[in-house]
CSV table of C-alpha atoms and ligand atoms in Angstrom, one decimal:
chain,number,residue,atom,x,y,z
A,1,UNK,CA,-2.8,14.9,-29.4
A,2,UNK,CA,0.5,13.2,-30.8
A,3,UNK,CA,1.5,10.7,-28.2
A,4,UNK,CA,5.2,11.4,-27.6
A,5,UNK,CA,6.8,7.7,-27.8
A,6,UNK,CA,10.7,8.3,-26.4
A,7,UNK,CA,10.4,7.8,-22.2
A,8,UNK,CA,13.6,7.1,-19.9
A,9,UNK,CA,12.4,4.9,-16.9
A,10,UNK,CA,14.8,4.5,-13.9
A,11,UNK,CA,13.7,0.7,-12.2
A,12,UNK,CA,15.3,0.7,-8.7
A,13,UNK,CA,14.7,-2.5,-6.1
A,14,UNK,CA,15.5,-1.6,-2.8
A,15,UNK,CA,17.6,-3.9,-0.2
A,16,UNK,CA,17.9,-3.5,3.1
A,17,UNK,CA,21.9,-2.2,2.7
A,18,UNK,CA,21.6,-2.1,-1.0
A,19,UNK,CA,19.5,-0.6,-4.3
A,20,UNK,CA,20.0,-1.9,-7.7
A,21,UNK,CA,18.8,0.6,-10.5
A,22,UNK,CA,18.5,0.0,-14.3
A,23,UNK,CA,17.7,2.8,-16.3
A,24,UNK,CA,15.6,2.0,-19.6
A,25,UNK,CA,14.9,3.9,-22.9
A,26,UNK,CA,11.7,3.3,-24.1
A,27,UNK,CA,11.2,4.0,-27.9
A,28,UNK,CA,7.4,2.7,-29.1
A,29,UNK,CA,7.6,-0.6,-26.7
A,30,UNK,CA,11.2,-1.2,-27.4
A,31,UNK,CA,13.2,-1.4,-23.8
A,32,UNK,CA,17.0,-1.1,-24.1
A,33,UNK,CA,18.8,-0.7,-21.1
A,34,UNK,CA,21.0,2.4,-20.7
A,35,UNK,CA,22.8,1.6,-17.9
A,36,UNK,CA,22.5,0.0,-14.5
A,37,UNK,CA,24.2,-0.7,-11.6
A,38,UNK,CA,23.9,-1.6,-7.2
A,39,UNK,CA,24.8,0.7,-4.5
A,40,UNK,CA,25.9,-1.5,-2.1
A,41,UNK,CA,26.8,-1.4,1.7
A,42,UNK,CA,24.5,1.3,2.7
A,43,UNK,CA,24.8,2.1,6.5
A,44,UNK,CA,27.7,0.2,6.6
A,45,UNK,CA,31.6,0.7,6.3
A,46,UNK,CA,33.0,0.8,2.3
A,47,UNK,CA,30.0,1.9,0.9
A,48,UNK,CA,29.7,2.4,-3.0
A,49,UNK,CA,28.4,2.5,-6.2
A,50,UNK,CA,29.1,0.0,-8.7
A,51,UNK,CA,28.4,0.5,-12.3
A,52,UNK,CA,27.8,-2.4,-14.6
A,53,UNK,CA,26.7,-0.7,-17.9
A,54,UNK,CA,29.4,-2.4,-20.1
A,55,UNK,CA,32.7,-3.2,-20.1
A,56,UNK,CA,34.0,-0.6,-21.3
A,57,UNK,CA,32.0,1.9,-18.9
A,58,UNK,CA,31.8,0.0,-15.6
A,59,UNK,CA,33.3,1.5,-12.4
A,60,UNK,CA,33.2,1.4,-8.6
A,61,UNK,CA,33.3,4.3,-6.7
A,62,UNK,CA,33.5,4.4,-2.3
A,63,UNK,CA,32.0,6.9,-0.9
A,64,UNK,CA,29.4,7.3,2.2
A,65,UNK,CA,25.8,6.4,2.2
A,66,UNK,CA,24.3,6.5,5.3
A,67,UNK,CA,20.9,5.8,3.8
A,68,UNK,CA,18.6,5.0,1.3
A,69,UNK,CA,18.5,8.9,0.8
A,70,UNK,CA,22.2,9.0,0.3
A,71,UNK,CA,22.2,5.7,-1.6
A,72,UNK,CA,19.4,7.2,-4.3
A,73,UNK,CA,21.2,10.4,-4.5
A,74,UNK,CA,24.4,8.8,-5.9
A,75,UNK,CA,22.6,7.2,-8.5
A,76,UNK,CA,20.4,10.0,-9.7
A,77,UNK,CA,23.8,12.2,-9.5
A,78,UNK,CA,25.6,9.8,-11.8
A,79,UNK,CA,22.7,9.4,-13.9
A,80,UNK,CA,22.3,13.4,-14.5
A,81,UNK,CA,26.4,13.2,-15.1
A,82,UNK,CA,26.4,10.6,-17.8
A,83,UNK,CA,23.2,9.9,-19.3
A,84,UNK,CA,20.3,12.5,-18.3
A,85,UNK,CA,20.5,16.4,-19.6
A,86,UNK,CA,18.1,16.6,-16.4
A,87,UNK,CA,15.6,14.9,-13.9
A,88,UNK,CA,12.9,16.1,-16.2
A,89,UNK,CA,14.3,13.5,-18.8
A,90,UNK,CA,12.6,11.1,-16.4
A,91,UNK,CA,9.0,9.7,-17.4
A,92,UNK,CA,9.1,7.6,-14.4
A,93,UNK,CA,10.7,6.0,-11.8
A,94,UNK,CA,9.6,1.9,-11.2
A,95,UNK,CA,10.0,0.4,-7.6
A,96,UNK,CA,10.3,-3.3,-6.7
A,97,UNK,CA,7.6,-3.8,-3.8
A,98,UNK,CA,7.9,-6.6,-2.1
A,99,UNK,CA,4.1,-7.0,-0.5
A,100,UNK,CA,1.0,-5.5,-1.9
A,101,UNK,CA,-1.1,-7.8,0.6
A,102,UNK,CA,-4.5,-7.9,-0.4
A,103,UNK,CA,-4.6,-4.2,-1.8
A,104,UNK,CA,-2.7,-4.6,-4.8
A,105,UNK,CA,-3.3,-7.1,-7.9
A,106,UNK,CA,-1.2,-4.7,-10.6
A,107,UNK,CA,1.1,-1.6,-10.7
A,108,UNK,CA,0.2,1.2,-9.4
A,109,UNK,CA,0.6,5.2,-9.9
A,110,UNK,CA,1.9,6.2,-6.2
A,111,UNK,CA,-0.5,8.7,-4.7
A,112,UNK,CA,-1.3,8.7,-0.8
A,113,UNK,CA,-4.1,6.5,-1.2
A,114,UNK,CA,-1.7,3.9,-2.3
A,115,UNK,CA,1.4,5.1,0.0
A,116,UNK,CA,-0.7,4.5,3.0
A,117,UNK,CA,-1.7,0.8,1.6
A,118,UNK,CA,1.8,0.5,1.3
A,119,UNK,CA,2.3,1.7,4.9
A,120,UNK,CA,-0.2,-1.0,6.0
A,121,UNK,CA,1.3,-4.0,4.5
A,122,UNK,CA,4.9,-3.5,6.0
A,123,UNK,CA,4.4,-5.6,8.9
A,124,UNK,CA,3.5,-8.7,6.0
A,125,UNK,CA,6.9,-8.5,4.9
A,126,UNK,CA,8.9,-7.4,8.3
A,127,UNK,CA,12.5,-8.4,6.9
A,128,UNK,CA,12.2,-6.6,3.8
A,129,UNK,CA,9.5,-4.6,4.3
A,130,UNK,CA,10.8,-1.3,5.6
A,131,UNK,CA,13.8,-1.1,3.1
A,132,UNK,CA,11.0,-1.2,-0.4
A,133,UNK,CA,9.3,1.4,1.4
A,134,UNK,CA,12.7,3.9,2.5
A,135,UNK,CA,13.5,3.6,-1.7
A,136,UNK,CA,9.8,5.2,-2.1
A,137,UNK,CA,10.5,7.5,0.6
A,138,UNK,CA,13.9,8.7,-0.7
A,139,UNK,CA,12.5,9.2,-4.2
A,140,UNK,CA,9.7,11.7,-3.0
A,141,UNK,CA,12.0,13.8,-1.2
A,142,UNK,CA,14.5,13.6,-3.9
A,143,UNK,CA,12.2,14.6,-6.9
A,144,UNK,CA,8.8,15.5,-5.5
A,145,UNK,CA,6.7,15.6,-8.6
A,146,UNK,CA,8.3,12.8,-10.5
A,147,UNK,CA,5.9,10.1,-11.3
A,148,UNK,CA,6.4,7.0,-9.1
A,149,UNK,CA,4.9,3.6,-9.8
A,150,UNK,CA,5.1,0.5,-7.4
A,151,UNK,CA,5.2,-3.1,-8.7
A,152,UNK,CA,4.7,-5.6,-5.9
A,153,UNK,CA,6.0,-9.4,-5.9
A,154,UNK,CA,2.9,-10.6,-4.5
A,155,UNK,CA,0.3,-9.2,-7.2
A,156,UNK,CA,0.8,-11.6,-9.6
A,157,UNK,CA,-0.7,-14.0,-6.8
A,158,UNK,CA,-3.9,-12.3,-6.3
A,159,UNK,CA,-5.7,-14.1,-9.0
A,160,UNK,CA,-5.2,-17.8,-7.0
A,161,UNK,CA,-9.0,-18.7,-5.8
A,162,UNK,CA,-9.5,-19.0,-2.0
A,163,UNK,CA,-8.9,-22.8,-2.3
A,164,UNK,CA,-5.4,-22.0,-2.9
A,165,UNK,CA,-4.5,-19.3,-1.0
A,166,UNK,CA,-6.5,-20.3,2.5
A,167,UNK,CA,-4.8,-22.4,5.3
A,168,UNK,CA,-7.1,-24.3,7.3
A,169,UNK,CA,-6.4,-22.3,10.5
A,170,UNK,CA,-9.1,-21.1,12.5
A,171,UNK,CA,-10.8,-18.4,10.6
A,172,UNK,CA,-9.9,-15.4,12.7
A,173,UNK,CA,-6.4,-16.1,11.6
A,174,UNK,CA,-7.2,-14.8,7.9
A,175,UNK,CA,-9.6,-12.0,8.9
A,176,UNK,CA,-7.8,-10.5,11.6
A,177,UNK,CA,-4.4,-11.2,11.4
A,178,UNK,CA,-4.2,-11.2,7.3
A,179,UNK,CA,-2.5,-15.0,7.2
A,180,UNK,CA,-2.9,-16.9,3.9
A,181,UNK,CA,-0.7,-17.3,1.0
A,182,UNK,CA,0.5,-14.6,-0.8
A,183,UNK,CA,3.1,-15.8,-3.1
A,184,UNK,CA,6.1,-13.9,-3.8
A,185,UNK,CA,8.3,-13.7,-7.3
A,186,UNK,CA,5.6,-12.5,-9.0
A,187,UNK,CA,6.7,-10.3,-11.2
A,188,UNK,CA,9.5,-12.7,-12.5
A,189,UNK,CA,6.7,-15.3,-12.9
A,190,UNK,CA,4.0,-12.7,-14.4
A,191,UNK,CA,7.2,-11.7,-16.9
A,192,UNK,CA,7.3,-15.8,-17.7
A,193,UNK,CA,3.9,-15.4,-18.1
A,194,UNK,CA,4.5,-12.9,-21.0
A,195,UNK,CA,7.3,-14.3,-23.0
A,196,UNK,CA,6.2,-17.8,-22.8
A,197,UNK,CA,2.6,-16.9,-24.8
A,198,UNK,CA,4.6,-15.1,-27.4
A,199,UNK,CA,6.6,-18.4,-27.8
A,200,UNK,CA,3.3,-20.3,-27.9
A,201,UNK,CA,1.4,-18.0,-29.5
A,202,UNK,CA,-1.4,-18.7,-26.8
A,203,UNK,CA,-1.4,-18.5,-23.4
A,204,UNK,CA,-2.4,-22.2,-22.4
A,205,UNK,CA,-1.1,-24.1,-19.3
A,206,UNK,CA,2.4,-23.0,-18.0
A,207,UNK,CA,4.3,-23.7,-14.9
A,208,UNK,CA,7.1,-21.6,-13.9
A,209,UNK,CA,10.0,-22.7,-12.3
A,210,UNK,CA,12.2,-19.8,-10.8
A,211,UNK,CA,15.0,-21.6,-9.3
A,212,UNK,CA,17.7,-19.0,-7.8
A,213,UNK,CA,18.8,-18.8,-4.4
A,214,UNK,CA,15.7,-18.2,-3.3
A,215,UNK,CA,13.4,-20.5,-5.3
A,216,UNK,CA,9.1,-21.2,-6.5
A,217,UNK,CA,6.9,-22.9,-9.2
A,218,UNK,CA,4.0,-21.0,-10.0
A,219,UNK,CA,1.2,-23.0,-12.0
A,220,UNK,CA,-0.3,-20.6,-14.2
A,221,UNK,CA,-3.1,-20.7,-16.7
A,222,UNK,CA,-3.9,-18.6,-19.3
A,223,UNK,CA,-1.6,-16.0,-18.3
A,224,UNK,CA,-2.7,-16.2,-14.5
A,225,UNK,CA,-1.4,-17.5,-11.5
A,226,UNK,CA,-3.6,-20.2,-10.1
A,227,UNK,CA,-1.4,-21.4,-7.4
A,228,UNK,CA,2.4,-20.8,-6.0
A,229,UNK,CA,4.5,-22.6,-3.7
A,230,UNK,CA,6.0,-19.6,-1.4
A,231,UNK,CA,3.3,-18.5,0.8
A,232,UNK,CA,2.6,-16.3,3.5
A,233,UNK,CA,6.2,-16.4,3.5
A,234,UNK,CA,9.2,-16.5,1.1
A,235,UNK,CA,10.1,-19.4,3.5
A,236,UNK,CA,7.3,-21.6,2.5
A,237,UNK,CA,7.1,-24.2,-0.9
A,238,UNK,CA,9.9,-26.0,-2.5
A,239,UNK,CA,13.5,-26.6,-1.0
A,240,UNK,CA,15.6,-23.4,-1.3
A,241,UNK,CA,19.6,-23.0,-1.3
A,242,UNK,CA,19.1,-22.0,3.0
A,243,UNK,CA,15.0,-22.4,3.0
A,244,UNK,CA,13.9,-25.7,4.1
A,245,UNK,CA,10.5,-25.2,1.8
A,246,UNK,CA,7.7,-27.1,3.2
A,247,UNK,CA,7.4,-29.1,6.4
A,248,UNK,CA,5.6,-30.2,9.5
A,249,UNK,CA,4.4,-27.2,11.0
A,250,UNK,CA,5.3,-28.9,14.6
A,251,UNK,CA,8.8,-28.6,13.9
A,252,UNK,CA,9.2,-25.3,14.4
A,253,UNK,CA,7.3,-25.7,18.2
A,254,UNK,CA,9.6,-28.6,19.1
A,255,UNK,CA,12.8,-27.8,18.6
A,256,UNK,CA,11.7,-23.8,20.5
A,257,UNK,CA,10.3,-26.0,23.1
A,258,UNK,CA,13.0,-28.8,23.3
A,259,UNK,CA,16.1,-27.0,22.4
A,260,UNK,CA,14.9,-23.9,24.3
A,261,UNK,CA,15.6,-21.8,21.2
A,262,UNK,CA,14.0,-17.9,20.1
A,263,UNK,CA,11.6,-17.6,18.0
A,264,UNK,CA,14.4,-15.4,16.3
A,265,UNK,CA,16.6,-18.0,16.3
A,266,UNK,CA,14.3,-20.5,14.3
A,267,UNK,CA,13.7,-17.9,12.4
A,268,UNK,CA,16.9,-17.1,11.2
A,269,UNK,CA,17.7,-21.6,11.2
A,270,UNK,CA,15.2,-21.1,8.6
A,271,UNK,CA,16.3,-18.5,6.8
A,272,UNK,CA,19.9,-19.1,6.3
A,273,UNK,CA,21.1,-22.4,7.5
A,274,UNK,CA,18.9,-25.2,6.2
A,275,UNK,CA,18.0,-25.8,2.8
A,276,UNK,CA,20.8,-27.2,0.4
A,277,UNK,CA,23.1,-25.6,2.5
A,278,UNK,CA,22.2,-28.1,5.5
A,279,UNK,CA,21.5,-31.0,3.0
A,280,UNK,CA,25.3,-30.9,1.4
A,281,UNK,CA,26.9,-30.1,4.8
A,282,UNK,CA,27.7,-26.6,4.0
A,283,UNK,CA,27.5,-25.6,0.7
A,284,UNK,CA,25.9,-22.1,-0.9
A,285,UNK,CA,26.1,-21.8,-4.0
A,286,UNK,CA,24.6,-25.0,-6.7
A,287,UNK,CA,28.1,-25.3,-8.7
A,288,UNK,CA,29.7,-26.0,-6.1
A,289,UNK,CA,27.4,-28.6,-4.7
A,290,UNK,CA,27.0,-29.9,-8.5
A,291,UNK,CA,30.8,-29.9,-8.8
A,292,UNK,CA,31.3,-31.7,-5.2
A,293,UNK,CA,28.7,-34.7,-6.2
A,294,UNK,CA,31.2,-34.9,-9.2
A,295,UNK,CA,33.7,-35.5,-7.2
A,296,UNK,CA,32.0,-38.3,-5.3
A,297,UNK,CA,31.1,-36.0,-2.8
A,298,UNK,CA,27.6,-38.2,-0.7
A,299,UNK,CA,26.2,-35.4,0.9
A,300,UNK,CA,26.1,-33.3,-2.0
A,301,UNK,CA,24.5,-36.0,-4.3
A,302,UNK,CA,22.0,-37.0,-1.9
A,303,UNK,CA,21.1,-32.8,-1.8
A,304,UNK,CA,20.9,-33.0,-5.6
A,305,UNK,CA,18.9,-35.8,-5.7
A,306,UNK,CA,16.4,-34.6,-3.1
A,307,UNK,CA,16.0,-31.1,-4.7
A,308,UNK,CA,15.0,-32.8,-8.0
A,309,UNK,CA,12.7,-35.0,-6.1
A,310,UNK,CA,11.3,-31.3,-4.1
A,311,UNK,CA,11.0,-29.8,-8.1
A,312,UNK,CA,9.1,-33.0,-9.4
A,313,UNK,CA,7.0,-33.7,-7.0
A,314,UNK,CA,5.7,-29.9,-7.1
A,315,UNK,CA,5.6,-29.9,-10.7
A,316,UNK,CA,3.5,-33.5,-10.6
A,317,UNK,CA,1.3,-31.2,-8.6
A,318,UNK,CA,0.7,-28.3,-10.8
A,319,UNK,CA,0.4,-30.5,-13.8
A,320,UNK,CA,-2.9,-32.0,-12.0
A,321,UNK,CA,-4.1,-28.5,-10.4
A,322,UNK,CA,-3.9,-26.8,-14.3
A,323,UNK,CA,-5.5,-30.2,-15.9
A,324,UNK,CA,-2.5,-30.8,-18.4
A,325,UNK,CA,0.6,-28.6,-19.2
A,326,UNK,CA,1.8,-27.0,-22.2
A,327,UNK,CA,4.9,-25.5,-21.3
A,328,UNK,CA,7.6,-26.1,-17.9
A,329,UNK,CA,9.7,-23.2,-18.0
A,330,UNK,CA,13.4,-22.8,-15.8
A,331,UNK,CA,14.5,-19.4,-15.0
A,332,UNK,CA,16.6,-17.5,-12.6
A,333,UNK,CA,20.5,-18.5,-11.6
A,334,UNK,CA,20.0,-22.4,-11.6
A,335,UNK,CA,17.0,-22.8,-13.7
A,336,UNK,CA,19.1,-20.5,-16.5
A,337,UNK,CA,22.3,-22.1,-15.9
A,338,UNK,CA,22.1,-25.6,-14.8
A,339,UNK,CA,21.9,-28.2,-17.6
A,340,UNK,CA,22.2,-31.2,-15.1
A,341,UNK,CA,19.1,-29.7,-12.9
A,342,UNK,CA,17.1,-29.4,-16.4
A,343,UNK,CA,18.1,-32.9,-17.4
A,344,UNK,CA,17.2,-34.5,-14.3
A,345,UNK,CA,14.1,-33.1,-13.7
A,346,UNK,CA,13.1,-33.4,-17.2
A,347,UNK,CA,13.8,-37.4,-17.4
A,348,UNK,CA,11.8,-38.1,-14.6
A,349,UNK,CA,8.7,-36.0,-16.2
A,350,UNK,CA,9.3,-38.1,-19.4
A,351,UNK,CA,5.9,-39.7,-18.4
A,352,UNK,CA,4.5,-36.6,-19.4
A,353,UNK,CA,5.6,-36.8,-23.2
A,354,UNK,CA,8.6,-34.2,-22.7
A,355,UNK,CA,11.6,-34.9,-24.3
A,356,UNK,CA,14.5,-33.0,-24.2
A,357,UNK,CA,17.0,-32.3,-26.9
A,358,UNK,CA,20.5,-32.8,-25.1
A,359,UNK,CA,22.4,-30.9,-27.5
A,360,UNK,CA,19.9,-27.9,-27.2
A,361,UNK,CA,20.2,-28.2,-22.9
A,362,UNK,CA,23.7,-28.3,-23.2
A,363,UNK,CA,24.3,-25.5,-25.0
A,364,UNK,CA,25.3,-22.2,-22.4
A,365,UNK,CA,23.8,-20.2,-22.4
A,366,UNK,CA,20.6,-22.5,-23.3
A,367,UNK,CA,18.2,-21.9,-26.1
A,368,UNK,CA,15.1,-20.7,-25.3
A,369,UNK,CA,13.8,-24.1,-26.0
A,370,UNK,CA,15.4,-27.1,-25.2
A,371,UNK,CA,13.1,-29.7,-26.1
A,372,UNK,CA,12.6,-32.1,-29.3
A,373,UNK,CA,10.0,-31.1,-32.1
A,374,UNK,CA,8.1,-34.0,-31.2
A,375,UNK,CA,7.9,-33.6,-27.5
A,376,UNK,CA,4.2,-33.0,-26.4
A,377,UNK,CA,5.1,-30.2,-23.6
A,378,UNK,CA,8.0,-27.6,-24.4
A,379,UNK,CA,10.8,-26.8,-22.5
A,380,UNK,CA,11.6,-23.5,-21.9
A,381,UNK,CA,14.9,-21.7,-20.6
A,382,UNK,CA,13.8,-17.6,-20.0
A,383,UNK,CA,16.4,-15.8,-18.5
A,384,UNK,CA,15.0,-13.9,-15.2
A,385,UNK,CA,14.2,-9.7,-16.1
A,386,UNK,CA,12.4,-8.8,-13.2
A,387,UNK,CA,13.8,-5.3,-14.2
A,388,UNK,CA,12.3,-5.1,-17.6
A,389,UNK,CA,8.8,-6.5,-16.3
A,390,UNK,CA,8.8,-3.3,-14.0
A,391,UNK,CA,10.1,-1.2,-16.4
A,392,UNK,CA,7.1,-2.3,-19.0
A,393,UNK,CA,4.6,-1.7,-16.5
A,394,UNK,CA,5.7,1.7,-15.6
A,395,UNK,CA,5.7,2.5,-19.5
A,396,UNK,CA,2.2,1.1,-19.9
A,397,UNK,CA,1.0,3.4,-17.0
A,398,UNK,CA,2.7,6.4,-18.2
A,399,UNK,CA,1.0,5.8,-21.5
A,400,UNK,CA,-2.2,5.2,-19.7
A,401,UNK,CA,-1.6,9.0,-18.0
A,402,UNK,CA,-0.7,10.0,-20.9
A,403,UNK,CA,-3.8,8.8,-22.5
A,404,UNK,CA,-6.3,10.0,-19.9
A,405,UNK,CA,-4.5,13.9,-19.7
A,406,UNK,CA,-5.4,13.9,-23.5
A,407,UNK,CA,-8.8,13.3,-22.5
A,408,UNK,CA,-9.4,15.4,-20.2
A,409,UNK,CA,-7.9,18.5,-22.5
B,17,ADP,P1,19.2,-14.9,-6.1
B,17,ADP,O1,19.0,-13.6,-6.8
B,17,ADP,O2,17.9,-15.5,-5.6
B,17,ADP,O3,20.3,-15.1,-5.2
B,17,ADP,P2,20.0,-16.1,-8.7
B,17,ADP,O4,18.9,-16.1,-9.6
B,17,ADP,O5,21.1,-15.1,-9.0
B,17,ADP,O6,19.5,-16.0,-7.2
B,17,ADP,O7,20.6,-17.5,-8.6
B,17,ADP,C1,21.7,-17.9,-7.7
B,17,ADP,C2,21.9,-19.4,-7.8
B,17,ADP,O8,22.2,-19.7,-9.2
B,17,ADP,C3,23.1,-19.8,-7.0
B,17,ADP,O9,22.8,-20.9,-6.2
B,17,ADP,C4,24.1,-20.2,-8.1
B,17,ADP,O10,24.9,-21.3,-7.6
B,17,ADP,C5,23.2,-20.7,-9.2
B,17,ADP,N1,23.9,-20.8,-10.4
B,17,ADP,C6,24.5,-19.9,-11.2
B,17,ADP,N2,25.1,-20.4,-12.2
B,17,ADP,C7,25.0,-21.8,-12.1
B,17,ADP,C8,25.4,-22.9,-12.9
B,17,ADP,N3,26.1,-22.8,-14.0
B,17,ADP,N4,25.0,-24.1,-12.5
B,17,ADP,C9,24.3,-24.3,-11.4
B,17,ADP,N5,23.9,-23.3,-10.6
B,17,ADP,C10,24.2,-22.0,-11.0
């Protein structure tokens, strides 16, 4: 049987007041995105759907979602308007899942088996949890027999060995309660992972450095992840633009006990008022702390200075855990973007034999390499496509499907 070769694959990640969708056109392996977009404000007052295709085509339209239902209804309605004949067009439709807890080390063809796995690992990911799951929920009411495939943020993580992934907590911690690291940003890192051995043309020793607002290195060795810094949380690892990253683990206990604070309200100090934000007295977003420390700002240089120091120090890490490295790679909103971030972590790995080409970092956007021909480790710049990662693993199980239907005839 002729395998046909032309899919359409809708990618949607799932907020908790929001879902972003891409849709792709597959044509043998080649992804080009058709259009994509973020309904945004769902449940809330001014809710819409903004379209971000091109210039030329982009639009926002208000109009009312009251849920996830609503919210995926809009999409597939302006999808069928402007760029599907009908749903049947559809090969697929791709989820961002945010935990896959033990169960899941790849994408996976929903079925109930899976759904109810799913189900199980909600209260791993409280926060976010229930929104991944209402996107699934929406879909199969909304097209019942379309073929749905999950890709979770965690399953990259799954191949760390237990000596990475186990906290030294009393045992019944891990086997009744489910705590250990987990590792999130997997599928951005797994992408890295991919592009990073077609610029070597080997797999070799990588470590990832996804540095957006929320931020984590993953060590990774030929082509798997062998440890991470988020763990059983997104909280955990390296110092985040509101995370704290790593930290005393009495902390926390003191200032409930001494301040006579929630743990809610730790929870959300954690969340959304320490990291650089508390460092530079305030700030959110890097350029502006970058651009304050210009400007003589102290708060803001001491924050760059101690996030560089967070991002070598890890790094130093990895480079012993993997035995050597071959490439570093930056990615996401700061890692893409920053060429001061780049340069100062870079000079201080010089001991490693890395030596960057100024002219290539300053360049925006950056190269995909920004280090000298001589330099012993490359320097990568990979912009983030968490979307296209889930939108390749969809295809590959489609053709998998496909593959195993033909058998079976
Ligand atoms: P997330 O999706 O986790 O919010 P992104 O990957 O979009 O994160 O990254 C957001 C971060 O990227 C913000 O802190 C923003 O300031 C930073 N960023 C974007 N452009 C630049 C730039 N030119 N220089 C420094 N930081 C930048």
């Amino acid at each position: 049987m002729k395998v046909k070769n032309m899919d359409k694959i809708l990618v949607l990640n799932s907020g908790s007041t929001s879902v972003k969708f891409q849709l792709f056109n597959v044509d043998d392996n080649n992804f080009e995105v058709i259009t994509k977009g973020l309904v945004d404000r769902i449940g809330l007052d001014g809710s819409k759907i903004i379209v971000k295709a091109d210039n030329a085509h982009d639009f926002t339209m208000e109009t009312p979602i009251k849920d996830h239902k609503d919210a995926i209804k809009v999409v597939l309605d302006y999808l069928l308007k402007k760029h599907l004949k009908n749903a049947d067009e559809l090969s697929a439709i791709g989820h961002r899942m945010g935990h896959g807890g033990e169960y899941f080390d790849k994408s996976v063809v929903i079925d109930k088996d899976v759904m109810e796995k799913i189900y199980d690992t909600v209260p791993l990911i409280p926060l976010h949890g229930p929104a991944f799951v209402h996107g699934l929920e929406a879909v199969t009411f909304l097209l019942p027999n379309k073929m749905q495939v999950a890709t979770f943020d965690s399953a990259f993580h799954q191949s760390m060995k237990k000596s990475a992934y186990l906290y030294a907590l009393p045992k019944e911690y891990y086997k009744n309660h489910r705590i250990r690291r987990y590792g999130f940003h997997g599928t951005s890192h797994n992408y890295i992972a991919h592009i990073t051995e077609d610029i070597l043309g080997y797999k070799g020793k990588v470590i990832s450095c996804h540095l957006g607002g929320g931020a984590s290195i993953c060590a990774i060795n030929n082509g798997k992840s062998v440890d991470t810094t988020m763990g059983y949380t997104p909280i955990a690892g390296i110092m985040m633009s509101t995370r704290p990253g790593d930290m005393d683990p009495f902390i926390p206990l003191h200032i409930m006990k001494t301040q006579n604070k929630t743990a809610d309200e730790v929870n959300h100090m954690f969340n959304k008022q320490s990291g650089m934000f508390a460092l530079s007295n305030g700030h959110l977003d890097m350029r502006d702390i970058i651009d304050s420390a210009q400007n003589g700002d102290k708060d803001c240089q001491f924050a760059i200075d101690a996030y560089v120091y967070n991002l070598v120090k890890t790094i130093g890490a990895y480079v012993a855990v993997l035995g050597g490295i071959d490439a570093l790679v930056f990615t996401a909103g700061i890692g893409e973007n920053s060429n001061l971030i780049r340069k100062k972590v870079c000079e201080r790995l010089s001991y490693l034999g890395i030596t960057l080409d100024d002219a290539k970092n300053n360049l925006f956007p950056a190269p995909l390499e920004i280090t000298t021909d001589n330099s012993k480790v490359k320097v990568l710049v990979i912009p983030a496509n968490e979307e296209l990662m889930i939108a390749r693993e969809t295809y590959e199980l489609i053709v998998e499907n496909r593959q195993k239907e033909a058998i079976a005839i």
